[in-house]
Coordinates of C-alpha atoms and ligand atoms in Angstrom, one line a residue:
X102 CA 14.5 18.4 20.7
X103 CA 11.1 18.2 22.3
X104 CA 7.8 17.2 20.6
X105 CA 4.6 18.4 22.1
X106 CA 1.9 15.8 21.2
X107 CA -1.4 14.3 21.8
X108 CA -1.8 10.5 21.3
X109 CA -3.0 9.7 17.8
X110 CA -3.2 13.3 16.8
X111 CA -1.4 14.8 13.7
X112 CA 1.7 15.2 16.0
X113 CA 2.1 11.4 15.5
X114 CA 3.4 12.1 12.0
X115 CA 6.3 14.1 13.5
X116 CA 7.1 11.2 15.8
X117 CA 7.2 8.9 12.9
X118 CA 9.7 11.1 11.1
X119 CA 11.8 11.7 14.2
X120 CA 11.9 7.8 14.5
X121 CA 12.7 7.4 10.8
X122 CA 15.6 9.8 11.1
X123 CA 16.7 8.3 14.5
X124 CA 16.8 11.8 16.0
X125 CA 16.8 11.7 19.8
X126 CA 13.8 13.6 21.2
X127 CA 11.7 13.9 24.3
X128 CA 7.9 13.9 23.8
X129 CA 5.6 15.8 26.1
X130 CA 1.9 15.1 26.1
X131 CA -0.4 18.0 26.0
X132 CA -3.9 18.1 27.4
X133 CA -5.2 20.6 24.9
X134 CA -8.7 20.8 26.5
X135 CA -7.0 22.2 29.6
X136 CA -4.3 24.1 27.8
X137 CA -1.5 22.4 29.8
X138 CA 1.2 19.9 29.4
X139 CA 0.8 16.6 31.3
X140 CA 3.2 17.9 33.9
X141 CA 1.0 21.0 34.5
X142 CA 2.8 23.7 32.5
X143 CA 0.9 26.3 30.6
X144 CA 0.9 25.1 27.0
X145 CA -0.1 28.5 25.6
X146 CA 3.3 29.7 26.7
X147 CA 4.8 27.2 24.3
X148 CA 2.2 27.4 21.5
X149 CA -0.2 30.3 21.9
X150 CA -2.5 28.6 19.3
X151 CA -3.1 25.9 21.8
X152 CA -2.9 22.9 19.5
X153 CA -0.3 20.2 18.8
X154 CA 2.2 19.6 17.4
X155 CA 4.9 22.0 18.5
X156 CA 8.5 21.2 18.1
X157 CA 11.1 22.9 20.4
X158 CA 14.3 22.7 18.5
X159 CA 16.3 24.4 21.1
X160 CA 15.2 26.2 24.3
X161 CA 12.7 28.8 23.3
X162 CA 12.9 28.1 19.6
X163 CA 9.5 26.5 18.7
X164 CA 8.2 25.5 15.3
X165 CA 4.4 25.0 14.9
X166 CA 2.2 23.8 12.0
X167 CA 2.6 20.2 11.0
X168 CA 3.8 20.7 7.4
X169 CA 6.5 23.1 8.5
X170 CA 7.6 20.8 11.3
X171 CA 7.8 17.8 8.9
X172 CA 9.8 19.7 6.3
X173 CA 12.1 21.1 9.0
X174 CA 12.9 17.6 10.2
X175 CA 13.3 16.1 6.7
X176 CA 15.7 18.9 5.7
X177 CA 17.9 18.1 8.7
X178 CA 18.9 14.9 6.9
X179 CA 18.4 15.4 3.1
X180 CA 20.2 12.1 2.4
X181 CA 17.4 10.2 4.0
X182 CA 15.2 11.3 1.1
X183 CA 12.1 12.0 3.2
X184 CA 11.6 15.3 1.2
X185 CA 13.0 16.3 -2.2
X186 CA 15.4 19.2 -2.1
X187 CA 13.8 22.7 -1.7
X188 CA 13.6 24.5 -5.0
X189 CA 13.0 21.3 -7.1
X190 CA 9.8 20.5 -8.8
X191 CA 9.5 17.3 -6.7
X192 CA 9.5 19.4 -3.6
X193 CA 6.5 21.3 -5.1
X194 CA 4.7 18.0 -5.6
X195 CA 5.4 17.1 -2.0
X196 CA 4.1 20.5 -0.8
X197 CA 1.0 20.1 -3.0
X198 CA 0.2 16.9 -1.0
X199 CA 1.1 18.3 2.4
X200 CA -1.2 21.3 1.7
X201 CA -4.0 19.0 0.6
X202 CA -3.6 16.7 3.6
X203 CA -3.5 19.7 6.0
X204 CA -6.2 22.0 4.6
X205 CA -8.6 19.5 3.0
X206 CA -8.3 16.0 4.4
X207 CA -7.3 16.8 8.0
X208 CA -9.9 19.5 8.3
X209 CA -12.6 17.1 6.8
X210 CA -12.4 15.2 10.1
X211 CA -12.9 18.4 12.2
X212 CA -16.7 17.9 12.8
X213 CA -15.9 14.6 14.7
X214 CA -13.1 16.2 16.8
X215 CA -14.9 19.4 17.6
X216 CA -15.6 18.3 21.2
X217 CA -19.4 18.7 20.7
X218 CA -21.8 16.0 19.7
X219 CA -22.9 16.0 16.0
X220 CA -26.4 14.9 14.9
X221 CA -27.2 12.5 12.1
X222 CA -27.6 15.3 9.5
X223 CA -24.3 16.9 10.3
X224 CA -22.6 13.5 10.3
X225 CA -23.9 12.6 6.9
X226 CA -23.0 16.0 5.4
X227 CA -19.5 15.7 6.9
X228 CA -19.2 12.1 5.5
X229 CA -19.9 13.3 2.0
X230 CA -17.1 15.9 2.2
X231 CA -14.7 13.3 3.8
X232 CA -15.5 10.8 1.1
X233 CA -14.7 13.3 -1.7
X234 CA -11.3 14.0 -0.1
X235 CA -10.6 10.2 0.2
X236 CA -11.6 9.9 -3.5
X237 CA -8.8 12.5 -4.2
X238 CA -6.3 10.3 -2.4
X239 CA -7.5 7.1 -4.2
X240 CA -7.1 9.0 -7.5
X241 CA -3.6 10.1 -6.5
X242 CA -2.6 6.5 -5.9
X243 CA -4.4 5.1 -9.0
X244 CA -1.3 5.0 -11.2
X245 CA 0.1 2.3 -9.0
X246 CA 2.6 4.4 -7.1
X247 CA 3.7 2.9 -3.8
X248 CA 3.7 6.2 -1.9
X249 CA 1.7 9.3 -2.3
X250 CA 4.4 11.3 -4.1
X251 CA 6.0 8.4 -5.9
X252 CA 8.1 5.3 -5.2
X253 CA 9.7 6.5 -2.0
X254 CA 8.3 7.1 1.5
X255 CA 8.2 10.8 2.4
X256 CA 6.9 13.0 5.1
X257 CA 3.6 13.3 3.2
X258 CA 3.1 9.6 3.8
X259 CA 3.6 9.9 7.5
X260 CA 1.0 12.7 7.7
X261 CA -1.4 11.0 5.3
X262 CA -1.3 7.7 7.2
X263 CA -2.0 9.5 10.5
X264 CA -5.0 11.3 9.1
X265 CA -6.4 8.3 7.3
X266 CA -6.0 6.3 10.4
X267 CA -8.6 8.5 12.1
X268 CA -11.3 6.9 10.0
X269 CA -11.1 4.0 12.5
X270 CA -11.5 6.4 15.4
X271 CA -14.8 7.6 13.9
X272 CA -16.0 4.2 12.6
X273 CA -15.9 5.4 9.0
X274 CA -15.3 2.4 6.7
X275 CA -12.6 2.7 4.0
X276 CA -13.9 -0.4 2.2
X277 CA -15.0 1.7 -0.8
X278 CA -11.3 2.7 -1.4
X279 CA -9.3 -0.5 -1.8
X280 CA -6.2 1.3 -3.1
X281 CA -6.2 3.6 0.0
X282 CA -6.8 0.6 2.3
X283 CA -3.7 -1.2 0.7
X284 CA -1.7 2.0 1.1
X285 CA -2.6 2.3 4.8
X286 CA -1.6 -1.3 5.4
X287 CA 1.7 -0.7 3.6
X288 CA 2.6 2.3 5.7
X289 CA 1.3 0.6 8.9
X290 CA 3.8 -2.2 8.3
X291 CA 6.8 0.1 8.5
X292 CA 8.8 -0.7 11.7
X293 CA 9.1 3.1 12.5
X294 CA 5.4 3.6 12.2
X295 CA 4.7 0.6 14.4
X296 CA 7.2 1.9 17.0
X297 CA 5.5 5.3 16.9
X298 CA 2.1 3.7 17.4
X299 CA 3.4 1.7 20.3
X300 CA 4.9 4.9 21.8
X301 CA 1.5 6.6 21.8
X302 CA -0.3 3.6 23.2
X303 CA -2.2 2.9 19.9
X304 CA -0.6 -0.5 19.3
X305 CA 0.4 -3.3 21.7
X306 CA 4.1 -3.9 21.8
X307 CA 3.7 -7.6 21.1
X308 CA 1.6 -6.8 18.0
X309 CA 4.3 -4.6 16.7
X310 CA 6.9 -7.4 16.6
Ligands
GSH189 N1 -2.8 23.8 11.5 C1 -2.4 23.0 12.6 C2 -3.5 22.1 13.0 C3 -3.1 21.3 14.2 C4 -4.3 20.5 14.8 O1 -5.4 20.5 14.2 N2 -4.1 19.9 15.9 C5 -5.1 19.1 16.6 C6 -4.7 17.7 16.7 S1 -4.6 16.9 15.1 C7 -5.2 19.7 18.0 O2 -4.3 19.9 18.7 N3 -6.5 20.0 18.3 C8 -6.8 20.6 19.6 C9 -7.5 19.6 20.5 O3 -7.4 18.4 20.1 O4 -8.0 20.0 21.5 C10 -1.1 22.2 12.1 O5 -1.0 21.8 11.0 O6 -0.3 21.9 13.0

């Protein structure tokens, strides 16, 4: 299996899940700005949409879209409990969060990652929208649940952690959301998450031990 990724991007959540499931895989960095893999291949031939992640599950069979990739991986090993079984109401709850993370929270970061500079006005408008979405996460966790769908770690936590972690990249303080901050710290402490961060150069190996 091959994971096409960019360090720290949403593709990191697929790496976390591959690590959780102990699935052997090769990861191939993509320079999305150039439309090539790090070894100079045309990335559009792999994912014509040009963005990461893409998961090649066998030669020429490629899955794109992060929520689909994460569900595909979780369903390979249902006994690991990273996603409730398809067709159950718990799976709908999981998909509800995956959709929210993908279309609302992830996209709320888009102004910072657009590749162009944003002025003060645009930044403060974008911060208001981002804050609303983080309010939604804080509310979701407010009943004391350990993870976003309940008491067990799922693929939604891997994705949510990766996206919330971007707050640090854009110097957006999460101090207003103590429950979210605790949640991030809890996920960051998982050995698989630390290993994935080390693999993408986001954490020093010594700090991960
Ligand atoms: N709808 C896509 C969105 C993927 C996406 O936004 N990928 C970003 C990284 S998180 C990307 O590759 N952006 C292009 C770039 O960084 O140049 C998905 O869920 O997989």
